[in-house]
């Protein structure tokens, strides 16, 4: 399918770097947008910017740790636009730290937002797509850390590893209904989420960690949110009509250059 004049897309985590870039890119392609995020102020600001660009966008403040929000977002999209053609499972949450410092509460919240919410959002979106007999595309945002753990956020990495398998399972389940499911695994992208690594003493150590990680990127730099948004838009287009059940890595060459032994080179604080 292509982004027609009234094709509708739901983007979660829309106020963040990748989410907002994706909203702009899909809006420019002709999609009407439902933008979901927990940060209402940033969400409202984004919607106003998009409106000034002639893009139809509606805000929906949503906390994906609340199970009721999952079905509600799909219903809201249908109520406003009468259809849903694209779901972008982009929202994320994590606590920086090693497995040693991970608590059960942070583990459960991370998995709920990064894994369980995408599962049930995808199910609800696919059900609506099937009822409308319209086909559609589900995009799951993964991470290179699903395949190359770094010791930075184990719950987040576990969730992203599961997301890759979820992408395959959803593709198998809904393929005959004309629904494609594509994962996108960014490497280091310059976003707010990538710049909030704090050590146990409260010191932000993001700059040091990012500098070390960048050493493993053959292109020598981190990515821009717009570079991920472009791949998402392509995956939603007819140009990707035979692409499903796979996760596309967009990382500047980081993954083949980073291995478990590389983790030892990263200088984390003790007891991080």
PDB file of C-alpha atoms in Angstrom:
ATOM      1  CA  UNK A   1       0.000   0.000   0.000  1.00  0.00           C
ATOM      2  CA  UNK A   2       1.031   3.614  -0.366  1.00  0.00           C
ATOM      3  CA  UNK A   3       0.339   6.668   1.714  1.00  0.00           C
ATOM      4  CA  UNK A   4      -2.909   7.829   0.131  1.00  0.00           C
ATOM      5  CA  UNK A   5      -4.712  11.013   1.080  1.00  0.00           C
ATOM      6  CA  UNK A   6      -6.639   9.376   3.909  1.00  0.00           C
ATOM      7  CA  UNK A   7      -4.430   6.432   4.790  1.00  0.00           C
ATOM      8  CA  UNK A   8      -3.945   6.502   8.566  1.00  0.00           C
ATOM      9  CA  UNK A   9      -0.906   5.723  10.688  1.00  0.00           C
ATOM     10  CA  UNK A  10      -0.564   5.345  14.454  1.00  0.00           C
ATOM     11  CA  UNK A  11       2.893   6.196  15.788  1.00  0.00           C
ATOM     12  CA  UNK A  12       3.731   5.454  19.425  1.00  0.00           C
ATOM     13  CA  UNK A  13       6.544   7.297  21.159  1.00  0.00           C
ATOM     14  CA  UNK A  14       5.806  10.054  18.664  1.00  0.00           C
ATOM     15  CA  UNK A  15       7.287  12.889  20.733  1.00  0.00           C
ATOM     16  CA  UNK A  16      10.791  11.386  20.737  1.00  0.00           C
ATOM     17  CA  UNK A  17      13.534  11.714  18.159  1.00  0.00           C
ATOM     18  CA  UNK A  18      12.736   8.744  15.923  1.00  0.00           C
ATOM     19  CA  UNK A  19       9.001   9.050  16.572  1.00  0.00           C
ATOM     20  CA  UNK A  20       8.748  12.710  15.606  1.00  0.00           C
ATOM     21  CA  UNK A  21      10.944  12.204  12.533  1.00  0.00           C
ATOM     22  CA  UNK A  22       8.727   9.280  11.516  1.00  0.00           C
ATOM     23  CA  UNK A  23       5.586  11.367  11.983  1.00  0.00           C
ATOM     24  CA  UNK A  24       7.004  14.075   9.719  1.00  0.00           C
ATOM     25  CA  UNK A  25       8.095  11.571   7.087  1.00  0.00           C
ATOM     26  CA  UNK A  26       4.804   9.650   7.014  1.00  0.00           C
ATOM     27  CA  UNK A  27       2.830  12.882   7.099  1.00  0.00           C
ATOM     28  CA  UNK A  28       4.789  14.142   4.104  1.00  0.00           C
ATOM     29  CA  UNK A  29       3.912  10.877   2.336  1.00  0.00           C
ATOM     30  CA  UNK A  30       0.215  11.632   2.779  1.00  0.00           C
ATOM     31  CA  UNK A  31      -0.726   9.751   5.926  1.00  0.00           C
ATOM     32  CA  UNK A  32      -3.170  11.126   8.471  1.00  0.00           C
ATOM     33  CA  UNK A  33      -1.565  10.590  11.865  1.00  0.00           C
ATOM     34  CA  UNK A  34      -2.508   9.624  15.382  1.00  0.00           C
ATOM     35  CA  UNK A  35       0.452  10.585  17.551  1.00  0.00           C
ATOM     36  CA  UNK A  36       0.763   8.787  20.891  1.00  0.00           C
ATOM     37  CA  UNK A  37       3.190   9.611  23.672  1.00  0.00           C
ATOM     38  CA  UNK A  38       3.276  10.082  27.437  1.00  0.00           C
ATOM     39  CA  UNK A  39       4.780  13.582  27.055  1.00  0.00           C
ATOM     40  CA  UNK A  40       1.713  15.666  26.261  1.00  0.00           C
ATOM     41  CA  UNK A  41       3.558  18.987  25.938  1.00  0.00           C
ATOM     42  CA  UNK A  42       6.029  17.715  23.345  1.00  0.00           C
ATOM     43  CA  UNK A  43       3.224  15.872  21.569  1.00  0.00           C
ATOM     44  CA  UNK A  44       1.093  18.994  21.302  1.00  0.00           C
ATOM     45  CA  UNK A  45       4.045  21.016  20.050  1.00  0.00           C
ATOM     46  CA  UNK A  46       4.774  18.403  17.383  1.00  0.00           C
ATOM     47  CA  UNK A  47       1.151  18.317  16.228  1.00  0.00           C
ATOM     48  CA  UNK A  48       1.162  22.111  15.880  1.00  0.00           C
ATOM     49  CA  UNK A  49       4.346  21.993  13.808  1.00  0.00           C
ATOM     50  CA  UNK A  50       2.858  19.313  11.566  1.00  0.00           C
ATOM     51  CA  UNK A  51      -0.371  21.279  11.167  1.00  0.00           C
ATOM     52  CA  UNK A  52       1.682  24.244   9.957  1.00  0.00           C
ATOM     53  CA  UNK A  53       3.110  21.914   7.310  1.00  0.00           C
ATOM     54  CA  UNK A  54      -0.376  20.872   6.213  1.00  0.00           C
ATOM     55  CA  UNK A  55      -0.201  17.447   7.860  1.00  0.00           C
ATOM     56  CA  UNK A  56      -3.316  16.002   9.519  1.00  0.00           C
ATOM     57  CA  UNK A  57      -2.211  14.921  13.003  1.00  0.00           C
ATOM     58  CA  UNK A  58      -4.154  14.243  16.204  1.00  0.00           C
ATOM     59  CA  UNK A  59      -2.551  13.832  19.645  1.00  0.00           C
ATOM     60  CA  UNK A  60      -3.345  11.048  22.091  1.00  0.00           C
ATOM     61  CA  UNK A  61      -1.524  11.173  25.407  1.00  0.00           C
ATOM     62  CA  UNK A  62      -0.880   7.559  26.292  1.00  0.00           C
ATOM     63  CA  UNK A  63       0.999   5.635  28.966  1.00  0.00           C
ATOM     64  CA  UNK A  64       1.778   2.235  27.471  1.00  0.00           C
ATOM     65  CA  UNK A  65       2.417   0.765  30.906  1.00  0.00           C
ATOM     66  CA  UNK A  66      -1.386   1.010  31.272  1.00  0.00           C
ATOM     67  CA  UNK A  67      -2.945  -1.983  29.517  1.00  0.00           C
ATOM     68  CA  UNK A  68      -6.169  -0.104  28.790  1.00  0.00           C
ATOM     69  CA  UNK A  69      -4.234   2.255  26.525  1.00  0.00           C
ATOM     70  CA  UNK A  70      -3.429  -0.427  23.970  1.00  0.00           C
ATOM     71  CA  UNK A  71      -6.927  -1.104  22.658  1.00  0.00           C
ATOM     72  CA  UNK A  72      -7.859   2.538  23.258  1.00  0.00           C
ATOM     73  CA  UNK A  73      -5.248   3.800  20.799  1.00  0.00           C
ATOM     74  CA  UNK A  74      -6.514   1.542  18.028  1.00  0.00           C
ATOM     75  CA  UNK A  75     -10.133   2.509  18.757  1.00  0.00           C
ATOM     76  CA  UNK A  76      -9.216   6.196  18.713  1.00  0.00           C
ATOM     77  CA  UNK A  77      -7.494   5.833  15.347  1.00  0.00           C
ATOM     78  CA  UNK A  78     -10.561   4.098  13.923  1.00  0.00           C
ATOM     79  CA  UNK A  79     -12.965   6.609  15.461  1.00  0.00           C
ATOM     80  CA  UNK A  80     -11.100   9.557  13.953  1.00  0.00           C
ATOM     81  CA  UNK A  81     -10.021   8.203  10.580  1.00  0.00           C
ATOM     82  CA  UNK A  82     -12.218   5.151  10.030  1.00  0.00           C
ATOM     83  CA  UNK A  83      -9.202   2.981   9.289  1.00  0.00           C
ATOM     84  CA  UNK A  84      -5.663   2.115  10.279  1.00  0.00           C
ATOM     85  CA  UNK A  85      -3.106   1.349   7.594  1.00  0.00           C
ATOM     86  CA  UNK A  86       0.156   1.574   9.522  1.00  0.00           C
ATOM     87  CA  UNK A  87       1.160   0.941  13.125  1.00  0.00           C
ATOM     88  CA  UNK A  88       4.633   2.037  14.196  1.00  0.00           C
ATOM     89  CA  UNK A  89       5.546   0.421  17.528  1.00  0.00           C
ATOM     90  CA  UNK A  90       8.216   2.919  18.505  1.00  0.00           C
ATOM     91  CA  UNK A  91       7.625   3.790  22.179  1.00  0.00           C
ATOM     92  CA  UNK A  92      10.394   2.664  24.523  1.00  0.00           C
ATOM     93  CA  UNK A  93      11.475   2.895  28.133  1.00  0.00           C
ATOM     94  CA  UNK A  94      14.561   1.657  29.897  1.00  0.00           C
ATOM     95  CA  UNK A  95      16.809   2.067  32.916  1.00  0.00           C
ATOM     96  CA  UNK A  96      20.524   2.317  32.239  1.00  0.00           C
ATOM     97  CA  UNK A  97      22.644  -0.063  34.253  1.00  0.00           C
ATOM     98  CA  UNK A  98      24.007  -3.583  34.368  1.00  0.00           C
ATOM     99  CA  UNK A  99      22.124  -6.761  35.155  1.00  0.00           C
ATOM    100  CA  UNK A 100      23.543  -6.545  38.680  1.00  0.00           C
ATOM    101  CA  UNK A 101      21.734  -3.272  39.311  1.00  0.00           C
ATOM    102  CA  UNK A 102      18.471  -4.226  37.566  1.00  0.00           C
ATOM    103  CA  UNK A 103      15.406  -4.384  39.822  1.00  0.00           C
ATOM    104  CA  UNK A 104      12.305  -6.487  39.235  1.00  0.00           C
ATOM    105  CA  UNK A 105      10.196  -3.330  38.944  1.00  0.00           C
ATOM    106  CA  UNK A 106      12.364  -1.775  36.231  1.00  0.00           C
ATOM    107  CA  UNK A 107      12.596  -5.125  34.423  1.00  0.00           C
ATOM    108  CA  UNK A 108       8.817  -5.568  34.381  1.00  0.00           C
ATOM    109  CA  UNK A 109       8.099  -1.980  33.317  1.00  0.00           C
ATOM    110  CA  UNK A 110      10.639  -2.170  30.499  1.00  0.00           C
ATOM    111  CA  UNK A 111       9.178  -5.394  29.144  1.00  0.00           C
ATOM    112  CA  UNK A 112       5.628  -4.105  29.467  1.00  0.00           C
ATOM    113  CA  UNK A 113       6.320  -0.969  27.424  1.00  0.00           C
ATOM    114  CA  UNK A 114       8.899  -2.379  24.999  1.00  0.00           C
ATOM    115  CA  UNK A 115       7.428  -5.846  24.385  1.00  0.00           C
ATOM    116  CA  UNK A 116       3.961  -6.528  25.786  1.00  0.00           C
ATOM    117  CA  UNK A 117       2.432  -3.269  24.564  1.00  0.00           C
ATOM    118  CA  UNK A 118       3.700  -3.827  20.983  1.00  0.00           C
ATOM    119  CA  UNK A 119       2.274  -7.369  21.023  1.00  0.00           C
ATOM    120  CA  UNK A 120      -1.236  -6.266  21.883  1.00  0.00           C
ATOM    121  CA  UNK A 121      -1.143  -3.085  19.817  1.00  0.00           C
ATOM    122  CA  UNK A 122      -0.156  -5.227  16.837  1.00  0.00           C
ATOM    123  CA  UNK A 123      -2.942  -7.732  17.530  1.00  0.00           C
ATOM    124  CA  UNK A 124      -5.554  -4.991  17.795  1.00  0.00           C
ATOM    125  CA  UNK A 125      -4.285  -3.187  14.700  1.00  0.00           C
ATOM    126  CA  UNK A 126      -4.168  -6.407  12.670  1.00  0.00           C
ATOM    127  CA  UNK A 127      -7.705  -7.295  13.739  1.00  0.00           C
ATOM    128  CA  UNK A 128      -8.930  -3.908  12.508  1.00  0.00           C
ATOM    129  CA  UNK A 129      -7.009  -4.278   9.242  1.00  0.00           C
ATOM    130  CA  UNK A 130      -8.561  -7.713   8.701  1.00  0.00           C
ATOM    131  CA  UNK A 131     -12.071  -6.429   9.395  1.00  0.00           C
ATOM    132  CA  UNK A 132     -11.544  -3.613   6.905  1.00  0.00           C
ATOM    133  CA  UNK A 133      -9.953  -6.050   4.434  1.00  0.00           C
ATOM    134  CA  UNK A 134      -7.442  -3.325   3.710  1.00  0.00           C
ATOM    135  CA  UNK A 135      -4.103  -4.972   4.418  1.00  0.00           C
ATOM    136  CA  UNK A 136      -1.560  -2.828   6.184  1.00  0.00           C
ATOM    137  CA  UNK A 137       1.908  -2.555   7.660  1.00  0.00           C
ATOM    138  CA  UNK A 138       3.148  -3.015  11.211  1.00  0.00           C
ATOM    139  CA  UNK A 139       6.579  -1.598  12.004  1.00  0.00           C
ATOM    140  CA  UNK A 140       8.369  -2.783  15.145  1.00  0.00           C
ATOM    141  CA  UNK A 141      11.320  -0.679  16.266  1.00  0.00           C
ATOM    142  CA  UNK A 142      14.028  -3.006  17.564  1.00  0.00           C
ATOM    143  CA  UNK A 143      17.709  -2.248  18.229  1.00  0.00           C
ATOM    144  CA  UNK A 144      21.112  -3.545  17.193  1.00  0.00           C
ATOM    145  CA  UNK A 145      21.525  -4.360  20.876  1.00  0.00           C
ATOM    146  CA  UNK A 146      19.013  -7.174  20.395  1.00  0.00           C
ATOM    147  CA  UNK A 147      21.849  -9.051  18.695  1.00  0.00           C
ATOM    148  CA  UNK A 148      24.875  -7.304  20.197  1.00  0.00           C
ATOM    149  CA  UNK A 149      24.364  -6.817  23.942  1.00  0.00           C
ATOM    150  CA  UNK A 150      26.562  -4.182  25.531  1.00  0.00           C
ATOM    151  CA  UNK A 151      25.712  -4.533  29.220  1.00  0.00           C
ATOM    152  CA  UNK A 152      24.031  -1.116  29.295  1.00  0.00           C
ATOM    153  CA  UNK A 153      20.348  -2.010  29.706  1.00  0.00           C
ATOM    154  CA  UNK A 154      19.670  -5.760  29.874  1.00  0.00           C
ATOM    155  CA  UNK A 155      15.873  -5.597  30.160  1.00  0.00           C
ATOM    156  CA  UNK A 156      15.690  -3.326  27.129  1.00  0.00           C
ATOM    157  CA  UNK A 157      17.980  -5.635  25.159  1.00  0.00           C
ATOM    158  CA  UNK A 158      15.945  -8.695  26.141  1.00  0.00           C
ATOM    159  CA  UNK A 159      12.762  -6.963  25.016  1.00  0.00           C
ATOM    160  CA  UNK A 160      14.281  -5.989  21.683  1.00  0.00           C
ATOM    161  CA  UNK A 161      15.512  -9.534  21.101  1.00  0.00           C
ATOM    162  CA  UNK A 162      11.961 -10.742  21.655  1.00  0.00           C
ATOM    163  CA  UNK A 163      10.628  -8.026  19.331  1.00  0.00           C
ATOM    164  CA  UNK A 164      12.649  -9.526  16.482  1.00  0.00           C
ATOM    165  CA  UNK A 165      10.944 -12.874  17.000  1.00  0.00           C
ATOM    166  CA  UNK A 166       7.581 -11.145  17.401  1.00  0.00           C
ATOM    167  CA  UNK A 167       8.083  -9.540  13.992  1.00  0.00           C
ATOM    168  CA  UNK A 168       8.543 -12.970  12.433  1.00  0.00           C
ATOM    169  CA  UNK A 169       5.553 -14.448  14.281  1.00  0.00           C
ATOM    170  CA  UNK A 170       3.228 -11.594  13.322  1.00  0.00           C
ATOM    171  CA  UNK A 171       4.320 -11.837   9.687  1.00  0.00           C
ATOM    172  CA  UNK A 172       3.478 -15.545   9.603  1.00  0.00           C
ATOM    173  CA  UNK A 173       0.158 -15.064  11.394  1.00  0.00           C
ATOM    174  CA  UNK A 174      -1.185 -12.170   9.331  1.00  0.00           C
ATOM    175  CA  UNK A 175       0.545 -12.489   5.965  1.00  0.00           C
ATOM    176  CA  UNK A 176      -2.433 -14.065   4.202  1.00  0.00           C
ATOM    177  CA  UNK A 177      -4.490 -11.051   5.250  1.00  0.00           C
ATOM    178  CA  UNK A 178      -2.184  -8.778   3.291  1.00  0.00           C
ATOM    179  CA  UNK A 179      -0.512  -7.432   6.412  1.00  0.00           C
ATOM    180  CA  UNK A 180       3.244  -6.973   6.310  1.00  0.00           C
ATOM    181  CA  UNK A 181       5.342  -6.790   9.465  1.00  0.00           C
ATOM    182  CA  UNK A 182       8.824  -5.282   9.370  1.00  0.00           C
ATOM    183  CA  UNK A 183      11.330  -4.682  12.139  1.00  0.00           C
ATOM    184  CA  UNK A 184      13.783  -1.786  12.081  1.00  0.00           C
ATOM    185  CA  UNK A 185      16.903  -2.100  14.249  1.00  0.00           C
ATOM    186  CA  UNK A 186      18.671   1.248  14.661  1.00  0.00           C
ATOM    187  CA  UNK A 187      22.207   1.511  15.922  1.00  0.00           C
ATOM    188  CA  UNK A 188      23.298   4.550  17.894  1.00  0.00           C
ATOM    189  CA  UNK A 189      20.953   7.390  16.922  1.00  0.00           C
ATOM    190  CA  UNK A 190      21.248  10.881  18.371  1.00  0.00           C
ATOM    191  CA  UNK A 191      18.032  11.043  20.410  1.00  0.00           C
ATOM    192  CA  UNK A 192      17.023  12.020  23.928  1.00  0.00           C
ATOM    193  CA  UNK A 193      16.823   8.350  24.947  1.00  0.00           C
ATOM    194  CA  UNK A 194      20.429   7.838  23.846  1.00  0.00           C
ATOM    195  CA  UNK A 195      21.657  10.746  25.942  1.00  0.00           C
ATOM    196  CA  UNK A 196      20.340   9.880  29.396  1.00  0.00           C
ATOM    197  CA  UNK A 197      22.780   7.256  30.646  1.00  0.00           C
ATOM    198  CA  UNK A 198      23.292   8.086  34.312  1.00  0.00           C
ATOM    199  CA  UNK A 199      25.631   6.237  36.669  1.00  0.00           C
ATOM    200  CA  UNK A 200      24.663   5.232  40.234  1.00  0.00           C
ATOM    201  CA  UNK A 201      25.990   8.567  41.537  1.00  0.00           C
ATOM    202  CA  UNK A 202      23.667  10.518  39.250  1.00  0.00           C
ATOM    203  CA  UNK A 203      26.359  11.609  36.801  1.00  0.00           C
ATOM    204  CA  UNK A 204      25.363  11.645  33.140  1.00  0.00           C
ATOM    205  CA  UNK A 205      27.955   9.499  31.395  1.00  0.00           C
ATOM    206  CA  UNK A 206      26.294   9.468  27.977  1.00  0.00           C
ATOM    207  CA  UNK A 207      28.987  11.483  26.197  1.00  0.00           C
ATOM    208  CA  UNK A 208      31.736   9.084  27.272  1.00  0.00           C
ATOM    209  CA  UNK A 209      29.759   5.957  26.397  1.00  0.00           C
ATOM    210  CA  UNK A 210      28.634   7.366  23.065  1.00  0.00           C
ATOM    211  CA  UNK A 211      32.219   8.274  22.189  1.00  0.00           C
ATOM    212  CA  UNK A 212      33.308   4.718  22.934  1.00  0.00           C
ATOM    213  CA  UNK A 213      30.424   3.183  20.968  1.00  0.00           C
ATOM    214  CA  UNK A 214      31.096   5.455  17.997  1.00  0.00           C
ATOM    215  CA  UNK A 215      34.575   3.949  17.743  1.00  0.00           C
ATOM    216  CA  UNK A 216      32.871   0.724  16.598  1.00  0.00           C
ATOM    217  CA  UNK A 217      30.885   2.420  13.796  1.00  0.00           C
ATOM    218  CA  UNK A 218      32.716   2.121  10.450  1.00  0.00           C
ATOM    219  CA  UNK A 219      31.010   5.271   9.144  1.00  0.00           C
ATOM    220  CA  UNK A 220      32.460   7.109  12.120  1.00  0.00           C
ATOM    221  CA  UNK A 221      29.293   8.772  13.388  1.00  0.00           C
ATOM    222  CA  UNK A 222      25.940   8.167  14.979  1.00  0.00           C
ATOM    223  CA  UNK A 223      22.783   8.215  12.930  1.00  0.00           C
ATOM    224  CA  UNK A 224      20.108  10.872  12.633  1.00  0.00           C
ATOM    225  CA  UNK A 225      16.441  10.179  13.459  1.00  0.00           C
ATOM    226  CA  UNK A 226      15.528  11.184   9.907  1.00  0.00           C
ATOM    227  CA  UNK A 227      17.670   8.351   8.549  1.00  0.00           C
ATOM    228  CA  UNK A 228      15.577   5.843  10.481  1.00  0.00           C
ATOM    229  CA  UNK A 229      12.338   7.578   9.484  1.00  0.00           C
ATOM    230  CA  UNK A 230      13.278   7.273   5.807  1.00  0.00           C
ATOM    231  CA  UNK A 231      13.690   3.507   6.167  1.00  0.00           C
ATOM    232  CA  UNK A 232      10.368   3.247   8.014  1.00  0.00           C
ATOM    233  CA  UNK A 233       8.601   5.195   5.264  1.00  0.00           C
ATOM    234  CA  UNK A 234      10.168   2.943   2.636  1.00  0.00           C
ATOM    235  CA  UNK A 235       9.070  -0.179   4.532  1.00  0.00           C
ATOM    236  CA  UNK A 236       5.506   1.171   4.559  1.00  0.00           C
ATOM    237  CA  UNK A 237       5.498   1.841   0.817  1.00  0.00           C
ATOM    238  CA  UNK A 238       4.723  -0.329  -2.200  1.00  0.00           C
ATOM    239  CA  UNK A 239       8.447  -0.366  -2.930  1.00  0.00           C
ATOM    240  CA  UNK A 240       8.708  -2.814  -0.014  1.00  0.00           C
ATOM    241  CA  UNK A 241       5.649  -4.860  -0.980  1.00  0.00           C
ATOM    242  CA  UNK A 242       7.549  -8.177  -0.751  1.00  0.00           C
ATOM    243  CA  UNK A 243       9.316  -7.371   2.525  1.00  0.00           C
ATOM    244  CA  UNK A 244       7.878  -8.959   5.661  1.00  0.00           C
ATOM    245  CA  UNK A 245       8.979 -11.027   8.639  1.00  0.00           C
ATOM    246  CA  UNK A 246      12.448  -9.533   8.743  1.00  0.00           C
ATOM    247  CA  UNK A 247      14.318  -6.901  10.740  1.00  0.00           C
ATOM    248  CA  UNK A 248      16.341  -4.316   8.846  1.00  0.00           C
ATOM    249  CA  UNK A 249      19.501  -3.112  10.572  1.00  0.00           C
ATOM    250  CA  UNK A 250      20.321   0.587  10.158  1.00  0.00           C
ATOM    251  CA  UNK A 251      23.496   1.194  12.138  1.00  0.00           C
ATOM    252  CA  UNK A 252      26.312   2.575  10.005  1.00  0.00           C
ATOM    253  CA  UNK A 253      28.025  -0.838  10.068  1.00  0.00           C
ATOM    254  CA  UNK A 254      28.130  -1.093  13.867  1.00  0.00           C
ATOM    255  CA  UNK A 255      26.796  -4.644  14.193  1.00  0.00           C
ATOM    256  CA  UNK A 256      29.420  -6.535  12.153  1.00  0.00           C
ATOM    257  CA  UNK A 257      32.159  -4.551  13.898  1.00  0.00           C
ATOM    258  CA  UNK A 258      30.922  -5.132  17.462  1.00  0.00           C
ATOM    259  CA  UNK A 259      31.146  -8.479  19.236  1.00  0.00           C
ATOM    260  CA  UNK A 260      30.902  -9.750  22.830  1.00  0.00           C
ATOM    261  CA  UNK A 261      34.636  -9.243  23.291  1.00  0.00           C
ATOM    262  CA  UNK A 262      34.180  -5.592  22.354  1.00  0.00           C
ATOM    263  CA  UNK A 263      32.084  -5.104  25.477  1.00  0.00           C
ATOM    264  CA  UNK A 264      35.234  -5.436  27.550  1.00  0.00           C
ATOM    265  CA  UNK A 265      36.607  -2.337  25.825  1.00  0.00           C
ATOM    266  CA  UNK A 266      33.690  -0.193  26.967  1.00  0.00           C
ATOM    267  CA  UNK A 267      34.639   1.541  30.190  1.00  0.00           C
ATOM    268  CA  UNK A 268      31.575   1.421  32.425  1.00  0.00           C
ATOM    269  CA  UNK A 269      31.633   2.620  36.018  1.00  0.00           C
ATOM    270  CA  UNK A 270      32.018  -0.145  38.588  1.00  0.00           C
ATOM    271  CA  UNK A 271      28.666  -1.484  39.815  1.00  0.00           C
ATOM    272  CA  UNK A 272      26.918   0.287  36.910  1.00  0.00           C
TER     273      UNK A 272
END
